[in-house]
Each structure stands twice: as C-alpha cells, then as structure tokens.
mmCIF file of C-alpha atoms in Angstrom:
data_model
loop_
_atom_site.group_PDB
_atom_site.id
_atom_site.type_symbol
_atom_site.label_atom_id
_atom_site.label_comp_id
_atom_site.label_asym_id
_atom_site.label_seq_id
_atom_site.Cartn_x
_atom_site.Cartn_y
_atom_site.Cartn_z
ATOM 1 C CA MET A 290 -13.716 -0.384 -13.939
ATOM 2 C CA VAL A 291 -11.365 -0.920 -11.045
ATOM 3 C CA LEU A 292 -12.354 2.365 -9.392
ATOM 4 C CA PRO A 293 -16.094 2.891 -8.788
ATOM 5 C CA ARG A 294 -17.803 5.580 -10.852
ATOM 6 C CA TRP A 295 -18.217 7.820 -7.804
ATOM 7 C CA VAL A 296 -14.475 7.703 -7.144
ATOM 8 C CA TRP A 297 -13.733 8.975 -10.666
ATOM 9 C CA ASP A 298 -16.372 11.690 -10.217
ATOM 10 C CA TYR A 299 -14.902 12.690 -6.856
ATOM 11 C CA ILE A 300 -11.380 12.841 -8.300
ATOM 12 C CA ARG A 301 -12.611 15.086 -11.101
ATOM 13 C CA THR A 302 -14.374 17.351 -8.612
ATOM 14 C CA ILE A 303 -11.443 17.882 -6.257
ATOM 15 C CA MET A 304 -9.065 18.408 -9.197
ATOM 16 C CA GLU A 305 -11.178 21.144 -10.786
ATOM 17 C CA GLY A 306 -9.125 24.273 -11.202
ATOM 18 C CA GLY A 307 -5.912 22.267 -11.256
ATOM 19 C CA THR A 308 -3.444 21.807 -8.454
ATOM 20 C CA TYR A 309 0.019 23.025 -7.594
ATOM 21 C CA ALA A 310 2.795 21.324 -5.709
ATOM 22 C CA GLU A 311 6.271 22.698 -5.002
ATOM 23 C CA LEU A 312 7.691 19.275 -4.269
ATOM 24 C CA ARG A 313 7.682 17.027 -7.300
ATOM 25 C CA GLY A 314 9.565 13.770 -7.608
ATOM 26 C CA TRP A 315 11.620 15.178 -10.470
ATOM 27 C CA PHE A 316 12.898 18.158 -8.418
ATOM 28 C CA ARG A 317 16.157 16.663 -7.251
ATOM 29 C CA ASP A 318 17.241 19.295 -4.711
ATOM 30 C CA PRO A 319 14.224 19.142 -2.379
ATOM 31 C CA VAL A 320 13.586 15.377 -2.621
ATOM 32 C CA ALA A 321 17.132 14.001 -2.980
ATOM 33 C CA PRO A 322 18.189 11.479 -0.296
ATOM 34 C CA ARG A 323 19.830 12.988 2.803
ATOM 35 C CA HIS A 324 21.341 9.677 3.907
ATOM 36 C CA SER A 325 22.976 6.724 2.189
ATOM 37 C CA ALA A 326 20.522 4.245 3.761
ATOM 38 C CA ARG A 327 17.392 3.854 1.673
ATOM 39 C CA PRO A 328 14.317 2.505 3.495
ATOM 40 C CA THR A 329 11.338 0.776 1.924
ATOM 41 C CA VAL A 330 7.885 2.339 1.684
ATOM 42 C CA SER A 331 6.623 -0.054 4.365
ATOM 43 C CA GLU A 332 9.446 0.974 6.721
ATOM 44 C CA VAL A 333 8.666 4.668 6.240
ATOM 45 C CA SER A 334 4.925 4.138 6.721
ATOM 46 C CA SER A 335 5.126 1.411 9.380
ATOM 47 C CA PRO A 336 2.803 1.559 12.405
ATOM 48 C CA CYS A 337 5.719 1.746 14.870
ATOM 49 C CA PRO A 338 5.585 5.228 16.499
ATOM 50 C CA THR A 339 9.379 5.387 16.986
ATOM 51 C CA LYS A 340 10.276 3.385 13.859
ATOM 52 C CA ARG A 341 12.137 0.908 16.042
ATOM 53 C CA ASP A 342 10.923 -1.862 13.753
ATOM 54 C CA ALA A 343 13.307 -0.567 11.065
ATOM 55 C CA TYR A 344 16.155 -0.530 13.601
ATOM 56 C CA LEU A 345 15.456 -4.100 14.734
ATOM 57 C CA ARG A 346 15.145 -5.480 11.218
ATOM 58 C CA ARG A 347 17.873 -3.545 9.425
ATOM 59 C CA VAL A 348 20.454 -2.873 12.153
ATOM 60 C CA THR A 349 20.193 -5.758 14.636
ATOM 61 C CA LYS A 350 18.952 -8.155 11.904
ATOM 62 C CA ILE A 351 16.195 -9.598 14.073
ATOM 63 C CA PRO A 352 13.804 -11.475 11.785
ATOM 64 C CA MET A 353 10.218 -10.317 11.752
ATOM 65 C CA GLU A 354 7.754 -12.781 13.266
ATOM 66 C CA ASP A 355 5.300 -14.055 10.668
ATOM 67 C CA THR A 356 2.104 -13.496 12.644
ATOM 68 C CA GLU A 357 -1.405 -14.575 11.709
ATOM 69 C CA VAL A 358 -2.323 -10.942 11.096
ATOM 70 C CA LEU A 359 0.450 -10.632 8.522
ATOM 71 C CA ARG A 360 -0.469 -13.911 6.844
ATOM 72 C CA LEU A 361 -4.144 -12.924 6.670
ATOM 73 C CA GLY A 362 -3.143 -9.609 5.128
ATOM 74 C CA ARG A 363 -1.104 -11.398 2.453
ATOM 75 C CA LEU A 364 -3.996 -13.783 1.796
ATOM 76 C CA ILE A 365 -6.485 -10.934 1.276
ATOM 77 C CA HIS A 366 -4.023 -9.189 -1.037
ATOM 78 C CA GLU A 367 -3.558 -12.370 -3.072
ATOM 79 C CA VAL A 368 -7.284 -13.030 -3.360
ATOM 80 C CA PHE A 369 -8.045 -9.467 -4.462
ATOM 81 C CA LEU A 370 -5.073 -8.871 -6.771
ATOM 82 C CA THR A 371 -5.010 -12.188 -8.647
ATOM 83 C CA PRO A 372 -7.906 -11.357 -11.036
ATOM 84 C CA PHE A 373 -6.124 -8.110 -11.961
ATOM 85 C CA ARG A 374 -2.775 -9.839 -12.297
ATOM 86 C CA GLU A 375 -3.887 -12.518 -14.727
ATOM 87 C CA SER A 376 -6.800 -13.213 -17.047
ATOM 88 C CA ILE A 377 -8.492 -16.311 -15.622
ATOM 89 C CA PRO A 378 -10.895 -18.309 -17.865
ATOM 90 C CA PHE A 379 -14.419 -18.487 -16.404
ATOM 91 C CA SER A 380 -14.166 -22.278 -16.180
ATOM 92 C CA GLN A 381 -11.116 -21.967 -13.917
ATOM 93 C CA LEU A 382 -12.218 -19.172 -11.596
ATOM 94 C CA ASP A 383 -13.195 -21.431 -8.701
ATOM 95 C CA THR A 384 -10.153 -23.656 -9.170
ATOM 96 C CA LYS A 385 -7.854 -20.641 -8.993
ATOM 97 C CA PHE A 386 -9.578 -19.387 -5.856
ATOM 98 C CA GLU A 387 -9.288 -22.763 -4.142
ATOM 99 C CA SER A 388 -5.605 -23.003 -4.989
ATOM 100 C CA ILE A 389 -4.996 -19.656 -3.252
ATOM 101 C CA ILE A 390 -7.046 -20.687 -0.212
ATOM 102 C CA ASN A 391 -5.289 -24.040 0.072
ATOM 103 C CA GLU A 392 -1.884 -22.354 0.189
ATOM 104 C CA TYR A 393 -2.869 -20.775 3.511
ATOM 105 C CA GLY A 394 -4.176 -23.942 5.184
ATOM 106 C CA ASP A 395 -6.521 -23.470 8.149
ATOM 107 C CA LEU A 396 -6.394 -19.681 7.832
ATOM 108 C CA GLY A 397 -7.786 -19.869 4.299
ATOM 109 C CA VAL A 398 -10.467 -22.358 5.297
ATOM 110 C CA ARG A 399 -11.582 -20.165 8.216
ATOM 111 C CA TYR A 400 -12.223 -17.137 6.002
ATOM 112 C CA ARG A 401 -13.155 -18.941 2.755
ATOM 113 C CA ALA A 402 -16.739 -17.596 2.514
ATOM 114 C CA GLN A 403 -15.788 -13.946 3.070
ATOM 115 C CA LEU A 404 -12.764 -14.189 0.809
ATOM 116 C CA TYR A 405 -14.818 -15.724 -1.991
ATOM 117 C CA GLU A 406 -17.061 -12.630 -1.966
ATOM 118 C CA VAL A 407 -13.970 -10.414 -2.165
ATOM 119 C CA TYR A 408 -12.623 -12.572 -5.008
ATOM 120 C CA ILE A 409 -15.829 -12.313 -7.051
ATOM 121 C CA LYS A 410 -15.912 -8.535 -6.560
ATOM 122 C CA ALA A 411 -12.338 -8.338 -7.818
ATOM 123 C CA VAL A 412 -13.122 -10.589 -10.800
ATOM 124 C CA THR A 413 -16.024 -8.320 -11.773
ATOM 125 C CA MET A 414 -13.933 -5.160 -11.470
ATOM 126 C CA ALA A 415 -11.043 -6.685 -13.426
ATOM 127 C CA LEU A 416 -13.345 -7.760 -16.264
ATOM 128 C CA ASN A 417 -14.967 -4.325 -16.413
ATOM 129 C CA ALA A 418 -11.562 -2.624 -16.485
ATOM 130 C CA ARG A 419 -10.381 -4.816 -19.364
ATOM 131 C CA GLU A 420 -13.594 -4.230 -21.309
ATOM 132 C CA GLU A 421 -13.260 -0.464 -20.885
ATOM 133 C CA GLY A 422 -9.557 -0.463 -21.736
ATOM 134 C CA ILE A 423 -8.430 1.058 -18.432
ATOM 135 C CA PRO A 424 -4.658 0.508 -18.023
ATOM 136 C CA ILE A 425 -3.935 -1.406 -14.819
ATOM 137 C CA SER A 426 -0.656 -2.744 -13.460
ATOM 138 C CA VAL A 427 -0.418 -5.004 -10.420
ATOM 139 C CA GLU A 428 2.593 -4.371 -8.194
ATOM 140 C CA PRO A 429 4.568 -2.578 -10.938
ATOM 141 C CA ALA A 430 8.283 -2.206 -10.236
ATOM 142 C CA ILE A 431 9.021 1.523 -9.942
ATOM 143 C CA PRO A 432 12.524 2.863 -9.204
ATOM 144 C CA GLY A 433 12.656 4.208 -5.650
ATOM 145 C CA ALA A 434 16.302 5.312 -5.431
ATOM 146 C CA PRO A 435 15.756 8.780 -7.004
ATOM 147 C CA ILE A 436 13.635 9.749 -3.985
ATOM 148 C CA GLY A 437 15.793 7.979 -1.377
ATOM 149 C CA LEU A 438 13.847 4.728 -1.135
ATOM 150 C CA SER A 439 14.742 1.105 -1.901
ATOM 151 C CA ASP A 440 15.753 0.166 -5.447
ATOM 152 C CA ILE A 441 12.183 -0.815 -6.324
ATOM 153 C CA VAL A 442 8.855 0.261 -4.836
ATOM 154 C CA LYS A 443 5.596 -1.496 -5.680
ATOM 155 C CA PRO A 444 2.152 0.024 -5.216
ATOM 156 C CA ASP A 445 -0.479 -2.708 -5.055
ATOM 157 C CA ILE A 446 -2.198 -1.416 -8.196
ATOM 158 C CA LEU A 447 -1.496 1.378 -10.633
ATOM 159 C CA VAL A 448 -4.597 2.649 -12.454
ATOM 160 C CA GLY A 449 -3.128 4.787 -15.173
ATOM 161 C CA PHE A 450 -0.788 6.890 -13.020
ATOM 162 C CA ILE A 451 -2.953 6.652 -9.867
ATOM 163 C CA PRO A 452 -1.368 4.475 -7.144
ATOM 164 C CA VAL A 453 -3.862 2.341 -5.233
ATOM 165 C CA GLU A 454 -2.872 0.945 -1.825
ATOM 166 C CA LEU A 455 -4.771 -2.048 -0.471
ATOM 167 C CA VAL A 456 -5.334 -2.063 3.309
ATOM 168 C CA THR A 457 -6.651 -4.950 5.359
ATOM 169 C CA SER A 458 -6.146 -3.813 8.981
ATOM 170 C CA SER A 459 -8.934 -2.168 10.945
ATOM 171 C CA LEU A 460 -9.369 1.463 9.974
ATOM 172 C CA THR A 461 -7.978 3.866 12.549
ATOM 173 C CA GLU A 462 -6.825 7.476 12.389
ATOM 174 C CA GLU A 463 -3.236 6.276 12.691
ATOM 175 C CA LEU A 464 -3.629 3.800 9.833
ATOM 176 C CA THR A 465 -5.255 6.460 7.679
ATOM 177 C CA SER A 466 -2.356 8.838 8.263
ATOM 178 C CA ARG A 467 0.415 6.408 7.414
ATOM 179 C CA LYS A 468 -1.330 5.050 4.316
ATOM 180 C CA ASP A 469 -1.539 8.640 3.089
ATOM 181 C CA ILE A 470 2.248 8.696 3.453
ATOM 182 C CA ALA A 471 2.574 5.425 1.516
ATOM 183 C CA VAL A 472 0.615 6.615 -1.534
ATOM 184 C CA THR A 473 2.536 9.902 -1.407
ATOM 185 C CA ALA A 474 5.783 7.940 -1.610
ATOM 186 C CA TYR A 475 4.507 6.075 -4.660
ATOM 187 C CA ALA A 476 3.362 9.330 -6.279
ATOM 188 C CA LEU A 477 6.784 10.942 -5.864
ATOM 189 C CA ALA A 478 8.521 7.816 -7.180
ATOM 190 C CA ILE A 479 6.302 7.823 -10.271
ATOM 191 C CA GLU A 480 6.964 11.518 -10.813
ATOM 192 C CA ALA A 481 10.718 10.954 -10.577
ATOM 193 C CA TRP A 482 10.435 7.974 -12.911
ATOM 194 C CA ILE A 483 8.396 9.370 -15.774
ATOM 195 C CA GLY A 484 8.149 13.110 -15.128
ATOM 196 C CA HIS A 485 4.358 13.069 -14.952
ATOM 197 C CA PRO A 486 2.567 14.827 -12.067
ATOM 198 C CA VAL A 487 0.651 12.520 -9.716
ATOM 199 C CA ASP A 488 -1.700 14.459 -7.469
ATOM 200 C CA ILE A 489 -4.121 11.708 -6.491
ATOM 201 C CA GLY A 490 -3.774 8.416 -4.672
ATOM 202 C CA VAL A 491 -6.409 5.950 -3.543
ATOM 203 C CA VAL A 492 -6.537 3.708 -0.488
ATOM 204 C CA LEU A 493 -8.836 0.707 -0.682
ATOM 205 C CA HIS A 494 -9.774 -0.853 2.650
ATOM 206 C CA VAL A 495 -10.918 -4.463 2.396
ATOM 207 C CA SER A 496 -12.781 -5.631 5.496
ATOM 208 C CA ILE A 497 -13.761 -9.276 5.975
ATOM 209 C CA ASN A 498 -15.129 -8.920 9.490
ATOM 210 C CA GLY A 499 -18.773 -9.778 9.050
ATOM 211 C CA LYS A 500 -20.018 -9.120 5.540
ATOM 212 C CA PRO A 501 -17.051 -8.262 3.292
ATOM 213 C CA ARG A 502 -16.891 -4.590 2.453
ATOM 214 C CA LEU A 503 -14.708 -2.437 0.195
ATOM 215 C CA THR A 504 -14.167 1.166 1.300
ATOM 216 C CA TRP A 505 -12.473 3.612 -1.097
ATOM 217 C CA ARG A 506 -10.695 6.772 0.001
ATOM 218 C CA VAL A 507 -9.309 9.385 -2.379
ATOM 219 C CA ILE A 508 -6.194 11.250 -1.228
ATOM 220 C CA LYS A 509 -5.122 14.580 -2.656
ATOM 221 C CA ILE A 510 -1.330 14.495 -2.551
ATOM 222 C CA ASP A 511 -0.434 18.063 -1.633
ATOM 223 C CA ASP A 512 2.783 19.638 -0.406
ATOM 224 C CA THR A 513 1.895 18.981 3.241
ATOM 225 C CA LEU A 514 1.821 15.240 2.612
ATOM 226 C CA ARG A 515 4.917 15.408 0.426
ATOM 227 C CA ARG A 516 6.911 17.159 3.173
ATOM 228 C CA ALA A 517 5.604 14.725 5.794
ATOM 229 C CA PHE A 518 6.801 11.800 3.694
ATOM 230 C CA LEU A 519 10.266 13.328 3.228
ATOM 231 C CA ASP A 520 10.585 13.977 6.989
ATOM 232 C CA MET A 521 9.607 10.378 7.817
ATOM 233 C CA ARG A 522 11.910 9.015 5.122
ATOM 234 C CA ASP A 523 14.850 10.936 6.590
ATOM 235 C CA THR A 524 14.012 9.810 10.140
ATOM 236 C CA VAL A 525 13.998 6.133 9.177
ATOM 237 C CA ALA A 526 17.086 6.449 6.949
ATOM 238 C CA ARG A 527 19.012 8.133 9.795
ATOM 239 C CA ILE A 528 18.086 5.330 12.227
ATOM 240 C CA ILE A 529 19.320 2.684 9.800
ATOM 241 C CA GLU A 530 22.454 4.539 8.725
ATOM 242 C CA HIS A 531 23.700 5.459 12.201
ATOM 243 C CA GLY A 532 22.313 2.435 14.045
ATOM 244 C CA ASP A 533 20.662 4.635 16.657
ATOM 245 C CA ASP A 534 18.135 2.677 18.686
ATOM 246 C CA PRO A 535 15.049 4.911 19.007
ATOM 247 C CA GLY A 536 13.737 2.660 21.790
ATOM 248 C CA PRO A 537 10.348 1.067 22.244
ATOM 249 C CA ALA A 538 7.283 3.224 21.860
ATOM 250 C CA SER A 539 5.177 3.985 24.917
ATOM 251 C CA SER A 540 2.168 2.403 23.258
ATOM 252 C CA CYS A 541 2.379 -0.406 20.726
ATOM 253 C CA SER A 542 -0.078 -2.605 18.912
ATOM 254 C CA ARG A 543 0.021 -6.195 20.111
ATOM 255 C CA THR A 544 -0.232 -7.268 16.479
ATOM 256 C CA CYS A 545 3.211 -5.776 15.787
ATOM 257 C CA PRO A 546 5.572 -8.599 14.733
ATOM 258 C CA PHE A 547 8.226 -7.108 17.047
ATOM 259 C CA TYR A 548 5.965 -6.679 20.087
ATOM 260 C CA GLY A 549 7.641 -9.555 21.928
ATOM 261 C CA VAL A 550 11.110 -8.103 21.248
ATOM 262 C CA CYS A 551 10.245 -4.656 22.606
ATOM 263 C CA HIS A 552 8.024 -5.720 25.494
ATOM 264 C CA GLY A 553 9.348 -9.152 26.421
#
C-alpha cells in the first residue's frame, strides 16, 4: 500500500467520532474568490514570508532561476512518482531508473545510490497498492478555479480522496506550516470538485541526506487550516491583481530562486 499501515491506523484513530468543518470547498460564499487573480498552490504556500516571489514572477515577469535545489527536488519527485505513474515490467526497472538519472546529468550521478533506494521503495509501495486495489492517481488535474486558484491544481498523489504532498527540502517548522496549507488547498479543491468531504491530508518527506528516509505526517484539515489557506490565497491574489510590491522579507532563504533579485 502507498501509505504505511500505521498511517492508516493513525488516520482512523484521529477520525473517530467524526469531524466537522464549517468551510467546505462546495460552500461558495465563504470560499469564493475575492479577487480576479488566481494564484497557484505553490504561490500560496511558497516559502517567501512576504510573497514577493509571486509579485516578481507574475507582475514584473522576472523568470525564476532554475537552481540546483529546484532541480534536485524535481529529480526526487520523478524518481519517487514514476513507479506510481506507470506499471514498469520487472525486466525494465533498472533501465527506467537510469533513464531518469541520465536526464539530470551530474546531479543524477551524484545522488544515484540514494535515489535508487528511494526508487525501490516506491516500486514496492506501488506494487503493493496495485495488488490491494487501492486507487491512486499521480498528479491528477483538479479544477482550482472554484476556490480561487489556478485553472488546474495537482497534488503529487491522490490516494482515494486523500491528497499526498511530497516534500524534499529539509524539515523546518516553516516548511511544515506551509505544506499544511498546500494539502488544505487540495482538500478544498477536491471538495468543490466532487462534493466529498476531505478531512485528511498527508505530507511525505523524502530525505536523501545520508541514508534515504521517508517520513510520513498526517494532517487533520480543520477550520483553522481552511481559514489560514483562504487568508493566504487572498493575500497573494491581491498582490498579483493590484501589482503591489510587498518588498523583500527581512530574512530569506539563500536557496530561494529570487534571492539574487531581492538581495543583489
């Protein structure tokens, strides 16, 4: 199964007695867009404290620098998601892995050993999920406009109706907070799309520093998170719509693709 047994058990435990949320994706009045600009999930949940990255990309049209951190993140996503995206014959597993690694040149070669462990873990989970008949979609296209987001939003994986977000950056309190916002956005979009309540999201952290490790975190999507998402969505949409420069943040990560723009 794609989610470990203990994750299913934990979800069942925290959902005992049911749950209640006032803000559902299908309730148009409270979740309807307040602005004509519709940001993406990544813009709403970006690490930029002032959301200036959305201003630079969408208003001033400054292209985002393709840093090594971003490319490594894409590589880890590709390695992990490919076995869920397609059924690969056993005889072609290694060939498929090498083709992914080769696409990333020296970066793929540098992390080949760790990534191969991640790949084999993903292959095992994908096979188990298929054998057990667990419905899984990789990057499904879900309408985002009903909740004021871009036309399409794509959680990394959808297990049934549970959105799973894959994270590759180092775990910090800030990262944890904004990934909670991301899965909340996906939950509301799914609710608006199919009218089914989504009260759980999962964040999977894939670490390849040292021995590769997968860390699962279950998120109960309550009204506090739902309101926080809507507030952040409106903040980013207002910046884009009115072209108001929020200015550089007082503290920024040097891995931000716009760090050089904001700090020279």
